[in-house]
Backbone as CSV, one residue per row, in Angstrom:
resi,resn,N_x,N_y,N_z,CA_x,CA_y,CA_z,C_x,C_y,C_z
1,UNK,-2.565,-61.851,-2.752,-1.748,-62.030,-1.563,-2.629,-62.264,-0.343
2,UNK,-2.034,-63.057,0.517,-2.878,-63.280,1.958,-3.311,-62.245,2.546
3,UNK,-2.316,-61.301,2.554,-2.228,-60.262,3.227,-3.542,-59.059,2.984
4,UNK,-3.767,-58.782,1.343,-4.761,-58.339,1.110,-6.554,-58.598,0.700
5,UNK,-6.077,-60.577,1.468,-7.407,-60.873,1.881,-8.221,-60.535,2.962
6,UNK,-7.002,-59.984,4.448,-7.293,-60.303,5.565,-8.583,-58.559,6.247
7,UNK,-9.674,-58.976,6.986,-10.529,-58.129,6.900,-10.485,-57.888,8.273
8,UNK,-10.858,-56.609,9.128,-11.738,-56.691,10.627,-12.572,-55.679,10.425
9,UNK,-13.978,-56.008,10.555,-14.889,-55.362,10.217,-15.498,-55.276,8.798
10,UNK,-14.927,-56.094,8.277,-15.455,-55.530,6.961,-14.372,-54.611,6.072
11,UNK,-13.309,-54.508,6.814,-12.439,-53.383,6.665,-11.094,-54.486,6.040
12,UNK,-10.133,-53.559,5.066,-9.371,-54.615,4.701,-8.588,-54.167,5.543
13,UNK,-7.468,-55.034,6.043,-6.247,-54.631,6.968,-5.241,-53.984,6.252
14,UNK,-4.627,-54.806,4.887,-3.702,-53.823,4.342,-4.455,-54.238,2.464
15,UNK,-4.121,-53.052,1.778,-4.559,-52.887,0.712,-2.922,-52.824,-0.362
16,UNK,-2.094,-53.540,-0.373,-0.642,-53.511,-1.133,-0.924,-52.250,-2.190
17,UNK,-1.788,-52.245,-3.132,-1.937,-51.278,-4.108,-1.778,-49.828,-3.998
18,UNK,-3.144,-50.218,-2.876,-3.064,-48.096,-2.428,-2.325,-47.877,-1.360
19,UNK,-1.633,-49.081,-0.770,-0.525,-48.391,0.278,0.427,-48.037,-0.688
20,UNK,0.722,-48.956,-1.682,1.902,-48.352,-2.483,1.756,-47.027,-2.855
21,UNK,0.595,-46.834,-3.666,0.244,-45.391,-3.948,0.532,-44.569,-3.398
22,UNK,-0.321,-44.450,-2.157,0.320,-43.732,-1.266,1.046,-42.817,-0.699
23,UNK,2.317,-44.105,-0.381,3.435,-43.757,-0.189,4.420,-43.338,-1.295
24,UNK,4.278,-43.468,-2.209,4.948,-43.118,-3.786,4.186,-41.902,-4.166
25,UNK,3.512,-41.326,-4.023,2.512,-40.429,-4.228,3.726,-39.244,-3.311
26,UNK,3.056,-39.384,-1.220,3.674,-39.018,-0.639,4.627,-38.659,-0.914
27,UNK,5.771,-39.690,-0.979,7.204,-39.336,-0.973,7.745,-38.487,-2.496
28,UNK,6.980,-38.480,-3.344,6.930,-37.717,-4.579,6.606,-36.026,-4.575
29,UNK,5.577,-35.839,-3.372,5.174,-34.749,-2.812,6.201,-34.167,-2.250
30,UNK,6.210,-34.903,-1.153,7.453,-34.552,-0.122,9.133,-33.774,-0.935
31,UNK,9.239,-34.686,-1.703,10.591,-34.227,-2.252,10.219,-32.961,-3.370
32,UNK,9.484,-32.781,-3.765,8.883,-31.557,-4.298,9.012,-30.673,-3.211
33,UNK,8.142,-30.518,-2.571,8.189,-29.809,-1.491,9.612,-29.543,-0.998
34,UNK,9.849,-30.312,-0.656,11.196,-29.900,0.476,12.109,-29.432,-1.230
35,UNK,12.537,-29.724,-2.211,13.498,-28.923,-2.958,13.189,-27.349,-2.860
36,UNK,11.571,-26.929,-3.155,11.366,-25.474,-3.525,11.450,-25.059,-2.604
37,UNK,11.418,-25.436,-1.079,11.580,-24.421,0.205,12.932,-24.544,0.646
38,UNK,13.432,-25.643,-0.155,14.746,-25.775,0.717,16.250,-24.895,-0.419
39,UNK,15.721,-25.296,-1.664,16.399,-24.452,-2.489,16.096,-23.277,-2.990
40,UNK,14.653,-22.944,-3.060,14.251,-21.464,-3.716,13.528,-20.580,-2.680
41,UNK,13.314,-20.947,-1.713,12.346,-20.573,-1.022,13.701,-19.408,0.210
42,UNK,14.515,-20.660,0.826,15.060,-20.639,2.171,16.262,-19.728,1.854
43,UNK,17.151,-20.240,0.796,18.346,-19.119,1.160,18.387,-17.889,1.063
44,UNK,17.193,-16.971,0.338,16.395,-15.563,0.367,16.251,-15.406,1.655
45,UNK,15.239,-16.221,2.005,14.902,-15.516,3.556,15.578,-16.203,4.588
46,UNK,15.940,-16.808,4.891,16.671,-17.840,6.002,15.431,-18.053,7.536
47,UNK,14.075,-18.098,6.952,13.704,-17.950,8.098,12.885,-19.899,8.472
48,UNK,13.564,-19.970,9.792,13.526,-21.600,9.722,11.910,-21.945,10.229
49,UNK,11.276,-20.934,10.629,9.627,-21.007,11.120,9.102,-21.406,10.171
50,UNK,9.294,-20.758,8.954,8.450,-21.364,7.627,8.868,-22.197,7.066
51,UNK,10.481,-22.489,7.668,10.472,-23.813,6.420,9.489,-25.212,7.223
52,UNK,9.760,-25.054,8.705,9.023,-26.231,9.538,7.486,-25.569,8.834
53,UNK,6.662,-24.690,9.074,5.286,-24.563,8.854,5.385,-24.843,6.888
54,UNK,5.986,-24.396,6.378,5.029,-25.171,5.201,5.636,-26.419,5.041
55,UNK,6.336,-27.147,5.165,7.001,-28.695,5.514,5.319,-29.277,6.046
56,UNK,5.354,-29.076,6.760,4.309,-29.450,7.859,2.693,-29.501,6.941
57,UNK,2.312,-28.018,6.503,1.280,-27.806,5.977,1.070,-28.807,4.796
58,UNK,2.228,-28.679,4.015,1.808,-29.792,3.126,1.588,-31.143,3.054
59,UNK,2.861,-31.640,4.007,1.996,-32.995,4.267,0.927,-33.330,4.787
60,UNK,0.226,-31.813,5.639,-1.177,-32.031,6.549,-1.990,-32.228,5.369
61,UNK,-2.007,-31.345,4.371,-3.120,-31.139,3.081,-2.912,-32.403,2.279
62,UNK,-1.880,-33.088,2.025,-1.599,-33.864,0.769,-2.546,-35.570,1.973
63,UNK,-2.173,-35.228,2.499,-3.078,-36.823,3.242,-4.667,-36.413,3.664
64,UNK,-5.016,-35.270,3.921,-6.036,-34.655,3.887,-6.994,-34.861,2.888
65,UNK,-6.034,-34.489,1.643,-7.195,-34.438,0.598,-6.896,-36.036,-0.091
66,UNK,-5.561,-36.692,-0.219,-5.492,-37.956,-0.638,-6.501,-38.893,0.473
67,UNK,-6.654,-38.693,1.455,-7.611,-39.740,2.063,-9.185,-39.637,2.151
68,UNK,-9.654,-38.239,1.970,-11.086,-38.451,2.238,-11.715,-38.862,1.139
69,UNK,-12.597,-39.337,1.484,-13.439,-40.267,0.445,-14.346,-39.214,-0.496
70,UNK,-13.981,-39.591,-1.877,-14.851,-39.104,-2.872,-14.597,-38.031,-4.119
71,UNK,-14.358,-37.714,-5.000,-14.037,-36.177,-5.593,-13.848,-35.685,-5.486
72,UNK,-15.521,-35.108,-5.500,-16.341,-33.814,-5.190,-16.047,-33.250,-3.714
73,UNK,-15.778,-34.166,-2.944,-15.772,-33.972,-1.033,-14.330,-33.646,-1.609
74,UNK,-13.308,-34.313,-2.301,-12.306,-33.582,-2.344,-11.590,-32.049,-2.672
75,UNK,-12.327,-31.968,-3.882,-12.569,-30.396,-4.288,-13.038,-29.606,-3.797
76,UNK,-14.325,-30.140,-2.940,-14.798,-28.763,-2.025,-13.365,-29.002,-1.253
77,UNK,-13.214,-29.605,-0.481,-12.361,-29.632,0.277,-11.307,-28.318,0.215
78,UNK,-10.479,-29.149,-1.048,-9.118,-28.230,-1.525,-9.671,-26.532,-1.603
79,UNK,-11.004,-26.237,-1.894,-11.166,-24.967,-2.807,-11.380,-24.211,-1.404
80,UNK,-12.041,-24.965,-0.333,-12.598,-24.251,1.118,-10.659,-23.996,1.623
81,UNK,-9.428,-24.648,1.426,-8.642,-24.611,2.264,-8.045,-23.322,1.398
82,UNK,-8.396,-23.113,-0.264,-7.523,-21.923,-0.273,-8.289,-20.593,-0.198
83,UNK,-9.954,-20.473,0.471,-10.617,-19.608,0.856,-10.141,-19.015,1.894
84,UNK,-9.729,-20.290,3.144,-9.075,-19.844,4.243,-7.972,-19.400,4.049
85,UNK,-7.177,-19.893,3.802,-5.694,-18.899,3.650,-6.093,-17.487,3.020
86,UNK,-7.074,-17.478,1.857,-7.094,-16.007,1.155,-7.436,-14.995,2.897
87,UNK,-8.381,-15.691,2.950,-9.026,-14.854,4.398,-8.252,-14.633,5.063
88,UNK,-6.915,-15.477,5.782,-6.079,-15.181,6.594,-5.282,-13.870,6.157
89,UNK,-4.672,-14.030,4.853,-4.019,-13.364,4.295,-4.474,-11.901,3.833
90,UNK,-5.570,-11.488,3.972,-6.085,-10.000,3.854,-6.399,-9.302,5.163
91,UNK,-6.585,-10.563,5.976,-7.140,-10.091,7.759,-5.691,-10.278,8.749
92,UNK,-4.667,-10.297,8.307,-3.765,-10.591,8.874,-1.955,-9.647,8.246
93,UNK,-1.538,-9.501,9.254,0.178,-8.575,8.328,1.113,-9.665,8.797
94,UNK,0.953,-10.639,9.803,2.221,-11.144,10.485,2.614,-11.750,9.078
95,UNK,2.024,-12.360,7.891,2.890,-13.121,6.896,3.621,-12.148,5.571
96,UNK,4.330,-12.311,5.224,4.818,-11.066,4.436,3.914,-12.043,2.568
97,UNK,4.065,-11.380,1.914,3.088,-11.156,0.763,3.870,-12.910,-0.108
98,UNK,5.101,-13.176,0.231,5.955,-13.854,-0.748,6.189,-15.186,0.183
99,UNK,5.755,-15.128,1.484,5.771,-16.311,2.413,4.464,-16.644,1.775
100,UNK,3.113,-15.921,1.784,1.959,-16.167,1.609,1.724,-16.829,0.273
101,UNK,2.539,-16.823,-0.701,2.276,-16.774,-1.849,3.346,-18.456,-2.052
102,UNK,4.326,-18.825,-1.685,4.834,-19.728,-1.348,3.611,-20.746,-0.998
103,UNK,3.145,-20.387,0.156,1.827,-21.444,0.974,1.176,-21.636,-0.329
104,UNK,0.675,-20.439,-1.072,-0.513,-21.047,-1.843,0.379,-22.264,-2.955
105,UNK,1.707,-21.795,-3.342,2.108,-23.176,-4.711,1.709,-24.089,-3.747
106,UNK,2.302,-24.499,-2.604,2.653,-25.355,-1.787,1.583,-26.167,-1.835
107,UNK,0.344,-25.780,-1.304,-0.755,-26.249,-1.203,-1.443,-26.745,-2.086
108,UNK,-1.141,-25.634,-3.478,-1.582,-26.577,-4.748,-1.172,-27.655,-5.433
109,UNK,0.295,-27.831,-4.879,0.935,-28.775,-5.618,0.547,-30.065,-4.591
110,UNK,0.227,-29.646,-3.318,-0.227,-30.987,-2.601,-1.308,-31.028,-2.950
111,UNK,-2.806,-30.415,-3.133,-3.567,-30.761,-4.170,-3.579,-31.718,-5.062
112,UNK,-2.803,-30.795,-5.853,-2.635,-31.473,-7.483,-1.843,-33.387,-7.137
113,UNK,-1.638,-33.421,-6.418,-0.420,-34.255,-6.293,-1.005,-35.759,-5.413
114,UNK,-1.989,-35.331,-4.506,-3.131,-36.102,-4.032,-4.247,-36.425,-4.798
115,UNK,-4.811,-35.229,-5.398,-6.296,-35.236,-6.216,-5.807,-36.091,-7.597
116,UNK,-4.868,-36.019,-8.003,-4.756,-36.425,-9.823,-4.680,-37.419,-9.690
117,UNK,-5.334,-38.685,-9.176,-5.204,-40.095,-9.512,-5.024,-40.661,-10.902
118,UNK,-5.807,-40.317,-11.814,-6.321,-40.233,-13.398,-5.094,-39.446,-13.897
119,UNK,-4.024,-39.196,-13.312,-2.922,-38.347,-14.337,-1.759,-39.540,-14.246
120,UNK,-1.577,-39.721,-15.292,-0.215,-40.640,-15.373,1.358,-39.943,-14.547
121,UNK,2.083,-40.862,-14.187,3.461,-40.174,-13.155,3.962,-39.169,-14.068
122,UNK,4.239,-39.635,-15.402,5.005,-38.732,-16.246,4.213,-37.324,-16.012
123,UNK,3.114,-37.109,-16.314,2.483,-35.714,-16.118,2.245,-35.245,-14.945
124,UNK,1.953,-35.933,-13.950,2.143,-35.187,-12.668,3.953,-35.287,-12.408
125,UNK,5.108,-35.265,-13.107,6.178,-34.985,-13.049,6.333,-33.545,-13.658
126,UNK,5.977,-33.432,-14.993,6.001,-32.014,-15.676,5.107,-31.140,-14.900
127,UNK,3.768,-31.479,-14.113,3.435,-30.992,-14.175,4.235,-29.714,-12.848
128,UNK,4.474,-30.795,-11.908,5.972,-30.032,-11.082,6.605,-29.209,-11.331
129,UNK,7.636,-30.155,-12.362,8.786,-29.649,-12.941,8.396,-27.870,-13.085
130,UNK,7.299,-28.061,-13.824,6.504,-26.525,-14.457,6.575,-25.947,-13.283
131,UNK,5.914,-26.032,-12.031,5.545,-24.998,-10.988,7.599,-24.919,-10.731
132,UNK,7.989,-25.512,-10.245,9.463,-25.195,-9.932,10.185,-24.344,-10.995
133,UNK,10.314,-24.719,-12.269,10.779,-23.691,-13.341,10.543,-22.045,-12.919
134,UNK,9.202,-21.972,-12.952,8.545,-20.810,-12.820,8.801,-20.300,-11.959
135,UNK,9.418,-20.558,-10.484,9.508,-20.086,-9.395,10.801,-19.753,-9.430
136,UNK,11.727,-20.800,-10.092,13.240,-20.692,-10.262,13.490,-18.874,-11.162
137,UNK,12.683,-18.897,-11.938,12.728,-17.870,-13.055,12.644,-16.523,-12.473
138,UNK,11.422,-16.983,-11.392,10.567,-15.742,-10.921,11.814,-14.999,-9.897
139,UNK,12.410,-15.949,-9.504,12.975,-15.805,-7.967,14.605,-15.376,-8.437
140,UNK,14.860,-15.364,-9.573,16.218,-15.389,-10.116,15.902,-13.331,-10.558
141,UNK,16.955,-12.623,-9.890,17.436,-11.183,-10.089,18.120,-10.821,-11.429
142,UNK,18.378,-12.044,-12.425,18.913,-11.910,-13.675,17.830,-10.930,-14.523
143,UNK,16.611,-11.689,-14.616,15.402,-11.441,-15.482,14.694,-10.592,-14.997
144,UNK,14.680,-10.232,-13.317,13.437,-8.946,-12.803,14.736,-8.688,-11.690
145,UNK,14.787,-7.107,-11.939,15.727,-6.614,-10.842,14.695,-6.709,-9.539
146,UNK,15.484,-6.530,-8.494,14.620,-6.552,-7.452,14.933,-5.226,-6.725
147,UNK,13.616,-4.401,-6.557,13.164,-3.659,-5.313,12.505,-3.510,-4.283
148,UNK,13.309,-3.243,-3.081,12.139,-3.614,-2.130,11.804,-2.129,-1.336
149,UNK,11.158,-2.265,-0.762,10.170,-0.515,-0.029,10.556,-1.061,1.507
150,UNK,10.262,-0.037,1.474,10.452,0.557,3.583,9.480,1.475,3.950
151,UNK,8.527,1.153,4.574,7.772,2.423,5.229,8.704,3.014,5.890
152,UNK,8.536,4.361,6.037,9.235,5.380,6.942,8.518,6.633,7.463
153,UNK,8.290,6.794,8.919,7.689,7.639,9.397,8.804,9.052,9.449
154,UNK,8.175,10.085,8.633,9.546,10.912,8.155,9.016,12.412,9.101
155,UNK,10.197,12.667,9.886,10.049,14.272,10.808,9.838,15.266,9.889
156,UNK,10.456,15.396,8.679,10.528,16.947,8.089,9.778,17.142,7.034
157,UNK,8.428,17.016,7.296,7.292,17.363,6.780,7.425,18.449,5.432
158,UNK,8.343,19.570,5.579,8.360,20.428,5.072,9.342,19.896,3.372
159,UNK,10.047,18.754,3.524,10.700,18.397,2.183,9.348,17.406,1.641
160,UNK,8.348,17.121,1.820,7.233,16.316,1.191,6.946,16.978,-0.197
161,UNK,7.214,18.549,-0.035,6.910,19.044,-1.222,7.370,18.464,-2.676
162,UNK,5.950,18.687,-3.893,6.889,18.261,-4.868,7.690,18.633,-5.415
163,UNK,8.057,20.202,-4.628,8.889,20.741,-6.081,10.476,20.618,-5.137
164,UNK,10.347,19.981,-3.954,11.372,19.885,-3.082,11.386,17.851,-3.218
165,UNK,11.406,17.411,-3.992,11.751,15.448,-3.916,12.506,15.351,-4.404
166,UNK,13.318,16.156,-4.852,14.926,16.073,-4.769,15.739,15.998,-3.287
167,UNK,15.363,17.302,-2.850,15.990,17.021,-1.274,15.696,16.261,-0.289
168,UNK,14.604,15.537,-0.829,13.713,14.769,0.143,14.652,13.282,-0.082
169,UNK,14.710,12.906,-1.103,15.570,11.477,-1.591,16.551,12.005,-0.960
170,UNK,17.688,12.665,-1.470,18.927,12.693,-0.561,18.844,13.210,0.756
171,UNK,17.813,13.518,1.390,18.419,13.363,3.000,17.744,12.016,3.403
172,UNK,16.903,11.078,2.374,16.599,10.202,3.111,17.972,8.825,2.677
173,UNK,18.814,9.469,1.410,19.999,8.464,1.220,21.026,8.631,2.306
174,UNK,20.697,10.017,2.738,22.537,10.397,3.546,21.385,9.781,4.766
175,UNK,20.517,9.596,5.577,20.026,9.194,6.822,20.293,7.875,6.754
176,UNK,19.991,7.242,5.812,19.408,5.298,5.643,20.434,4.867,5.355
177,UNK,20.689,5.639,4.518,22.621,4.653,3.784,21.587,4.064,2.261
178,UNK,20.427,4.132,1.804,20.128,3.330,0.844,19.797,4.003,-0.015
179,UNK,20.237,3.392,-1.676,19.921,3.639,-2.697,18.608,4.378,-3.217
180,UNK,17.878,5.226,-2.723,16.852,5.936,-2.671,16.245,5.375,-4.493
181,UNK,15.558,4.737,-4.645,14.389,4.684,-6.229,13.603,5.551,-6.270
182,UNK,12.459,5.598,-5.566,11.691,6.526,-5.913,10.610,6.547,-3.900
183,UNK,9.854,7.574,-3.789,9.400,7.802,-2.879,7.926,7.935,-3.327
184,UNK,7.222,7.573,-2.348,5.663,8.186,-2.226,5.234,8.174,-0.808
185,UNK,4.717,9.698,-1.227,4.261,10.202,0.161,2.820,9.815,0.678
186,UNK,2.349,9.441,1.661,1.196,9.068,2.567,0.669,10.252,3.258
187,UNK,-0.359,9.806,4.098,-0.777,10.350,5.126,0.224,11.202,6.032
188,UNK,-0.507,12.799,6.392,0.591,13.705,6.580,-0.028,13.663,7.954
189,UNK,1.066,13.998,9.236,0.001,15.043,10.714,1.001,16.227,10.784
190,UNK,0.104,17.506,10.354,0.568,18.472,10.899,0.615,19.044,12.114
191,UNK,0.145,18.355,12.556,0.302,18.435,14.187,1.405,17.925,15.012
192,UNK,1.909,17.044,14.553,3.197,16.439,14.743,4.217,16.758,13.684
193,UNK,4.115,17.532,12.832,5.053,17.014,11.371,5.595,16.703,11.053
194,UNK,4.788,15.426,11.113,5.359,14.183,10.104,5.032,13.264,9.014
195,UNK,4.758,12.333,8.163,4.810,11.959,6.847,4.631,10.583,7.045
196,UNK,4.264,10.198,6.696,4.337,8.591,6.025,4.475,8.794,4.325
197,UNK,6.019,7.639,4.427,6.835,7.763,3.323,6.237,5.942,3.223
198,UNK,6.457,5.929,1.430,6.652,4.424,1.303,8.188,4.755,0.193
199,UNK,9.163,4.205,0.690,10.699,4.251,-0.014,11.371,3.054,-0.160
200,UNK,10.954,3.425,-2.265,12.114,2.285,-2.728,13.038,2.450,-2.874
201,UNK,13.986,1.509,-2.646,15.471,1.304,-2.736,16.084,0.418,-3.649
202,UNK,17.223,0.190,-4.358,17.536,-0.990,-4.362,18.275,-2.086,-3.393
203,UNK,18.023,-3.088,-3.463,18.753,-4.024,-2.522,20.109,-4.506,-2.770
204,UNK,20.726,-4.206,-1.571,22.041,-4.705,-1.994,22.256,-6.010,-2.347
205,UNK,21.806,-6.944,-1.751,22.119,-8.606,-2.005,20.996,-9.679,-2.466
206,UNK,20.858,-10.650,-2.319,19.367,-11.281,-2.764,18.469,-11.737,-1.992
207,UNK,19.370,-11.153,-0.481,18.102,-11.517,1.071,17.228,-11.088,1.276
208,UNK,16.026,-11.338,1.358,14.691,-10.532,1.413,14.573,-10.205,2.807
209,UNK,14.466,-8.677,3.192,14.189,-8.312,4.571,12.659,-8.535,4.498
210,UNK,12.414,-9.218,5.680,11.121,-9.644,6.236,10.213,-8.216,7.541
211,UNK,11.067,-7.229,7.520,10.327,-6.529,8.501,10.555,-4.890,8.361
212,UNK,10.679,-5.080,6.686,10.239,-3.808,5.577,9.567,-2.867,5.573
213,UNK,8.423,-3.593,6.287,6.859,-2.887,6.372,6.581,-2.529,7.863
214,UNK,7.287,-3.203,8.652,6.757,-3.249,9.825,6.859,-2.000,10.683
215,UNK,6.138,-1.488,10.971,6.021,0.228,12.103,6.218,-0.189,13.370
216,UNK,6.175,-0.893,14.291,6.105,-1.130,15.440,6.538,-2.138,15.873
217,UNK,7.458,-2.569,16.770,7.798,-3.604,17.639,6.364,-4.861,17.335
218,UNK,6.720,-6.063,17.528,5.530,-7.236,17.646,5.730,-7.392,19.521
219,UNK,4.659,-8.027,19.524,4.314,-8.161,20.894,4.767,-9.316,21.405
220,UNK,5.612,-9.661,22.515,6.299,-10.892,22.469,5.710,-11.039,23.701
221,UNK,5.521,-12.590,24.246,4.403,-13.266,24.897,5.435,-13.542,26.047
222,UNK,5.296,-13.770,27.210,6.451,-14.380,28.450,5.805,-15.799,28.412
């Protein structure tokens, strides 16, 4: 074609082949992406920050690693971006454990999905299909009941006892309103007496509370 004769610099102007790629690549990504956050990810948590940030992240990574030149520059690449997230994710609480863990498929599948030139469509289709199954499975309350914990900073020091965690669960069911599972006790101040509780419950519905863990107000910026 004319079109993929035409040069400036030495440079071709358009390349028909690998634009196609590309964009078939891309838009193959993309709709991956957007099903698992938009169907497995989102109606659990309803929180619309992450669906824009990993939307976002992945198409940053999938043209990231589909454009720079070379392998090896690619692989370091990919392996340095999931160093950083690990790092974020041990030095950091604002992300909860299952947002974090979301980012990492996310990222791998834009990986996998950029880097596999050498994989035929059919297998980078299964190979999808596979990460979505698994998440569908994982994320489904049929096959793993779900429990979730609550820190709780607890006043009456004096029910911590073990031979008293009977009374300790039911005044923390008649206080909370929740299904009390099981309790473990933390760090005590007898000086204050009080407890750090970690308390499972079961959940009533399949919404994941996002601020489970959280002890303190976040700091909101003017």
């Amino acid at each position: 074609m004319i079109m993929d004769e035409l040069e400036f610099m030495d440079v071709p102007l358009v390349d028909m082949v690998d634009m196609w790629q590309l964009l078939l690549r891309f838009a193959f990504n993309t709709l991956v992406t957007w099903c698992i956050i938009h169907f497995l990810y989102y109606p659990k948590s309803r929180r619309r920050d992450y669906y824009f940030t990993f939307m976002l992240i992945s198409v940053s990574v999938f043209f990231l690693i589909f454009l720079l030149g070379g392998v090896k520059l690619k692989i370091g690449f990919a392996l340095g971006l999931f160093a950083i997230f690990g790092i974020i994710r041990y030095r950091t609480e604002s992300m909860p454990v299952r947002e974090m863990t979301y980012l990492f498929v996310l990222i791998a599948l834009s990986v996998i999905n950029a880097l596999a030139v050498t994989l035929s469509y059919a297998e980078l289709v299964v190979t999808n299909l596979i990460f979505i199954v698994f998440i569908r499975v994982s994320e489904d309350n049929r096959w793993i009941s779900h429990v979730s914990c609550k820190l709780v900073l607890y006043d009456r020091i004096d029910l911590v006892l073990p031979s008293r965690r009977a009374e300790l669960v039911g005044d923390l069911q008649r206080r909370t309103g929740l299904t009390v599972v099981r309790v473990e006790v933390g760090a005590m101040d007898f000086l204050h007496d009080t407890a750090m509780l970690r308390v499972y419950y079961a959940a009533d519905g399949e919404d994941t509370n996002t601020v489970d863990q959280l002890m303190k107000l976040p700091k909101t910026t003017e």
